[in-house]
Short mmCIF file of C-alpha atoms in Angstrom, two decimals:
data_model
loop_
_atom_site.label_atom_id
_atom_site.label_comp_id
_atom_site.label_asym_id
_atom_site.label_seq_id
_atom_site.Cartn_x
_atom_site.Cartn_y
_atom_site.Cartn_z
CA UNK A 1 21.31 3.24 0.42
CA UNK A 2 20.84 -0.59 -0.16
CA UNK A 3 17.22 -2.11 1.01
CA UNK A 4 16.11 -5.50 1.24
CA UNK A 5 12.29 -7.23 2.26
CA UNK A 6 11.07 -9.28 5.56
CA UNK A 7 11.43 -12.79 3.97
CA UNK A 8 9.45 -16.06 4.89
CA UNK A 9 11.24 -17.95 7.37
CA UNK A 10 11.90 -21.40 7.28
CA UNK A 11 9.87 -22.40 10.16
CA UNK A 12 7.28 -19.95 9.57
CA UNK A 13 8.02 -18.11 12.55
CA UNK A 14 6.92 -14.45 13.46
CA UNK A 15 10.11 -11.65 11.96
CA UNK A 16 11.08 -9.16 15.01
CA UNK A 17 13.42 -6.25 14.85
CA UNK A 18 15.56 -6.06 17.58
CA UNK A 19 16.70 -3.07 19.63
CA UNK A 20 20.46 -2.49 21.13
CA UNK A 21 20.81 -2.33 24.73
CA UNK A 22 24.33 -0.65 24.58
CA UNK A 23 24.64 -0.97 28.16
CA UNK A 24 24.16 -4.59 28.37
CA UNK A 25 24.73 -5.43 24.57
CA UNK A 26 21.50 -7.39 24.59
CA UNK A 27 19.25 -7.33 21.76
CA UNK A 28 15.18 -7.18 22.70
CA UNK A 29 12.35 -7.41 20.03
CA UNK A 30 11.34 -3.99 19.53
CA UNK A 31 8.69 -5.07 17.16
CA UNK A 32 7.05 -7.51 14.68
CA UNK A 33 7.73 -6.90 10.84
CA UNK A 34 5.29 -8.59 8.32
CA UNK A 35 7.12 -10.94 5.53
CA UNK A 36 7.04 -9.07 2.42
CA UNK A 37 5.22 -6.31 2.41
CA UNK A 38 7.54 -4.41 5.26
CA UNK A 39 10.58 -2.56 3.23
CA UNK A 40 13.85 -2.56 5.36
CA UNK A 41 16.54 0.38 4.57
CA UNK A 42 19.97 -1.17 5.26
CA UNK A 43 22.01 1.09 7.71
CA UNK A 44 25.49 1.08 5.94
CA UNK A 45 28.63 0.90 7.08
CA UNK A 46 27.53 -0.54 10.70
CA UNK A 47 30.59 -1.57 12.98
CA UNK A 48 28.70 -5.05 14.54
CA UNK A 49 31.43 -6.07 16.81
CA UNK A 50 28.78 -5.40 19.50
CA UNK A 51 26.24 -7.94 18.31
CA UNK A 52 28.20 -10.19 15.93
CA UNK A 53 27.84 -11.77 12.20
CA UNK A 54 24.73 -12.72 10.73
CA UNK A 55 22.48 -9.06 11.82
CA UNK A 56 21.81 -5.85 9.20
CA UNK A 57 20.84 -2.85 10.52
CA UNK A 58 18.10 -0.77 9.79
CA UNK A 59 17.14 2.80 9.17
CA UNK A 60 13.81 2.72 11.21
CA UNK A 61 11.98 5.87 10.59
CA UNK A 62 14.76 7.68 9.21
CA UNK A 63 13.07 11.01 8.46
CA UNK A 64 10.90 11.20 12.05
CA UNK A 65 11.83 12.32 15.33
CA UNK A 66 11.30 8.31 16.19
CA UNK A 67 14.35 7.88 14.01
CA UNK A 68 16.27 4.73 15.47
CA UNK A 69 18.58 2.04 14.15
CA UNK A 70 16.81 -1.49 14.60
CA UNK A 71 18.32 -5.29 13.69
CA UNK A 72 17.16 -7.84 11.98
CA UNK A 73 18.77 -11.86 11.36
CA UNK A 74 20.08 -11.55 7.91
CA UNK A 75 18.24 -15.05 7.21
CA UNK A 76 14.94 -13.22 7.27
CA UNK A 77 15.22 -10.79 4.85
CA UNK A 78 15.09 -11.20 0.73
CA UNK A 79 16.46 -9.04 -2.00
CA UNK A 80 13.00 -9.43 -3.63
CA UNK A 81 9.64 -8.21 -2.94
CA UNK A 82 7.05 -11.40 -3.18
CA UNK A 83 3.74 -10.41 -4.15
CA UNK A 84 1.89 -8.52 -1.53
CA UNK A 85 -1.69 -7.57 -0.93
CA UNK A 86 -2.89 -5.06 1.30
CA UNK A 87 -6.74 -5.02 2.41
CA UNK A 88 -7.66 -1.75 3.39
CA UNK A 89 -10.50 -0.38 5.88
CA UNK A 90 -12.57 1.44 3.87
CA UNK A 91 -15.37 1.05 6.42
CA UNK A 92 -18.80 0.19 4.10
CA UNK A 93 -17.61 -2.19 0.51
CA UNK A 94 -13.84 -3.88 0.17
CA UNK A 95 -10.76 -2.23 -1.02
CA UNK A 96 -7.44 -3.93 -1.76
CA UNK A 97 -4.36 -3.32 -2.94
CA UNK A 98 -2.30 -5.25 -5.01
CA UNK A 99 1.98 -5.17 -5.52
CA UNK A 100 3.11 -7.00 -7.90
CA UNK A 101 6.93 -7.63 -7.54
CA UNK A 102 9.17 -5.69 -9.44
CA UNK A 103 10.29 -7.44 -13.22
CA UNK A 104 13.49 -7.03 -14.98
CA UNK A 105 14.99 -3.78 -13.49
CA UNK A 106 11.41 -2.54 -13.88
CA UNK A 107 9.29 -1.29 -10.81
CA UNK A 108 6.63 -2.32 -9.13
CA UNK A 109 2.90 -2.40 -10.36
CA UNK A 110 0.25 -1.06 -7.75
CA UNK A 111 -3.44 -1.88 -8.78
CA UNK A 112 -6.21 -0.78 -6.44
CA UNK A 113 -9.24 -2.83 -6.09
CA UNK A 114 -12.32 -1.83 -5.42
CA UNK A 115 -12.06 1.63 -2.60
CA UNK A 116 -15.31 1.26 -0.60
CA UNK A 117 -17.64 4.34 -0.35
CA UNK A 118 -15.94 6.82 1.62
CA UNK A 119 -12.10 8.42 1.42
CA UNK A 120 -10.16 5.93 3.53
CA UNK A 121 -8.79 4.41 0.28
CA UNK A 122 -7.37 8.04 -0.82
CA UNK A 123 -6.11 8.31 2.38
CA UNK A 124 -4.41 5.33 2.59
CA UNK A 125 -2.71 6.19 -1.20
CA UNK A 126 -1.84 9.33 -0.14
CA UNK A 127 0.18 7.83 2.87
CA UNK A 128 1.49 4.85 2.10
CA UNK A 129 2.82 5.68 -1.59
CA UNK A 130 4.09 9.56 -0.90
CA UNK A 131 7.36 8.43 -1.90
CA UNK A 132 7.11 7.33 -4.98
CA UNK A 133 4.77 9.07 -6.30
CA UNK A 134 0.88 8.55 -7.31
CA UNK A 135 0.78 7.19 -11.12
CA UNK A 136 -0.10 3.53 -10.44
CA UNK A 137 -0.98 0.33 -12.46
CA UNK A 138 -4.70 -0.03 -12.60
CA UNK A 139 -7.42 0.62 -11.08
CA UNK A 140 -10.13 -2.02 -10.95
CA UNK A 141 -13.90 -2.02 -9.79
CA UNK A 142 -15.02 -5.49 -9.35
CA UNK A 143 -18.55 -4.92 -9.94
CA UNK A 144 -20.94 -1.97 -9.90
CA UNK A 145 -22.18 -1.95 -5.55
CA UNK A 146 -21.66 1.95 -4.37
CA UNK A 147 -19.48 0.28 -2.01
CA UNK A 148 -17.05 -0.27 -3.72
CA UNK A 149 -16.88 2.36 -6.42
CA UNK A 150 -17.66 5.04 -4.77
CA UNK A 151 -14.15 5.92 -2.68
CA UNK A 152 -12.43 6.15 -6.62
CA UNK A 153 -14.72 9.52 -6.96
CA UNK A 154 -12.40 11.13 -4.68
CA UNK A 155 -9.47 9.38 -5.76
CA UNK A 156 -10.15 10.43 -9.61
CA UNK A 157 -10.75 13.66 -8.73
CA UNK A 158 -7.47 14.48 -7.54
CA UNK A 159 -4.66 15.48 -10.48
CA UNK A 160 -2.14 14.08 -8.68
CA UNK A 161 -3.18 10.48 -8.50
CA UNK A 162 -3.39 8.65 -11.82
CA UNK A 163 -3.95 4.93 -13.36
CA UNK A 164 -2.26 3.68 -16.10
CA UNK A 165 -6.02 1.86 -17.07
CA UNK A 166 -9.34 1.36 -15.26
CA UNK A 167 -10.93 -1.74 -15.39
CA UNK A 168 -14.61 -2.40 -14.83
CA UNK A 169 -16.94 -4.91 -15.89
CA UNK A 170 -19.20 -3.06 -18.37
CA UNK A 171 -22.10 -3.15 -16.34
CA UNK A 172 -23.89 0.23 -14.24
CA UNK A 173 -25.80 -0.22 -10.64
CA UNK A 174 -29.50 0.38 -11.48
CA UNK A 175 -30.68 3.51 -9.88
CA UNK A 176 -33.67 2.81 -7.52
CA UNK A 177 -37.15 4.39 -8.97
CA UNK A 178 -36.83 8.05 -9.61
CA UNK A 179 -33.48 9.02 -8.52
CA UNK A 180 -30.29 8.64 -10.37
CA UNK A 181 -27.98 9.91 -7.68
CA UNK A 182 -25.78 6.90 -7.40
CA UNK A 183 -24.79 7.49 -10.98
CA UNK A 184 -24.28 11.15 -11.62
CA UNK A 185 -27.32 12.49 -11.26
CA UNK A 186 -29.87 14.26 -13.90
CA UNK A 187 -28.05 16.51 -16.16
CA UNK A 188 -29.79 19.59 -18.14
CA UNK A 189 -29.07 18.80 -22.10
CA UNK A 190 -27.46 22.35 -23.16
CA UNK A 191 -29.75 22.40 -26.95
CA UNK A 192 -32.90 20.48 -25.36
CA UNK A 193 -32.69 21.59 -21.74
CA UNK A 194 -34.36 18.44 -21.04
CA UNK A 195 -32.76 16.43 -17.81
CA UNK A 196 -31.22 13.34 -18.59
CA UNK A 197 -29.00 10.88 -17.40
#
């Protein structure tokens, strides 16, 4: 099944898909798609004597019950996916992510900045990128505030998601006067059985 991106229009204009009145034959924006980052599944095969040249259809949902074929003006889509960054809500910190456009019959490269403190970063992984699978670029932590470190604990924890390398600045968040909680903890030393960190 072919697939193609939202482009950039010409006039800078907001990208709607359309929805098929088949009574009337009128097309009415059924909702606002986002240049570049919104992947379009190309319907094939589509008889458009109803609507005329210049439309694709889409595969909207395909694998929901809110399955539906949607339209879109063939001048604003692109084979190519630009670069897109995604800024998630990871409540306390910053998290981004970052997809780079696919080079030379490679795919693309996913690198996660930064995931904020809690598990909204996993979360958003887990749903956005189900269908590809979880092994991604990089993962990178900007600089050593809890908030935005801290959501990668639960993220490298889990088997299934992995980074092809983790970046960090070499630097640790000081722990505040007797407590090392924010990084790791006191640990007993097996032959000493003294706690260290």
């Amino acid at each position: 099944m072919a697939h193609k991106f939202v482009g950039l229009s010409e006039d800078h204009k907001k990208i709607y898909l359309y929805e098929l009145n088949v009574k009337t034959g009128n097309l009415k924006k059924e909702r606002q798609v986002l240049w570049g980052g919104d992947w379009l599944s190309i319907k094939d095969n589509y008889d458009f004597s109803d609507i005329g040249p210049g439309w694709l259809a889409i595969n909207w949902s395909p694998n929901t019950p809110k399955a539906k074929t949607l339209f879109i003006k063939e001048a604003d889509t692109t084979d190519t996916r630009p670069l897109e960054i995604v800024f998630v809500d990871v409540g306390q910190g910053d998290g981004a992510v970052l997809i780079t456009p696919p080079e030379r019959n490679e795919e693309e490269r996913i690198m996660v900045i930064d995931a904020g403190e809690g598990e909204n970063m996993k979360t958003f992984l887990e749903g956005r990128f189900a269908h590809r699978g979880f092994q991604f670029e990089a993962a990178i932590i900007t600089h050593p505030d809890m908030d935005h470190y801290y959501g990668f604990k639960s993220i490298f924890e889990n088997n299934t998601i992995g980074f092809n390398t983790i970046y960090q600045n070499g630097l640790v968040e000081r722990p505040v006067k007797g407590t090392f909680d924010k990084v790791g903890g006191y640990k007993e030393d097996a032959k000493t059985k003294k706690k260290v960190h």
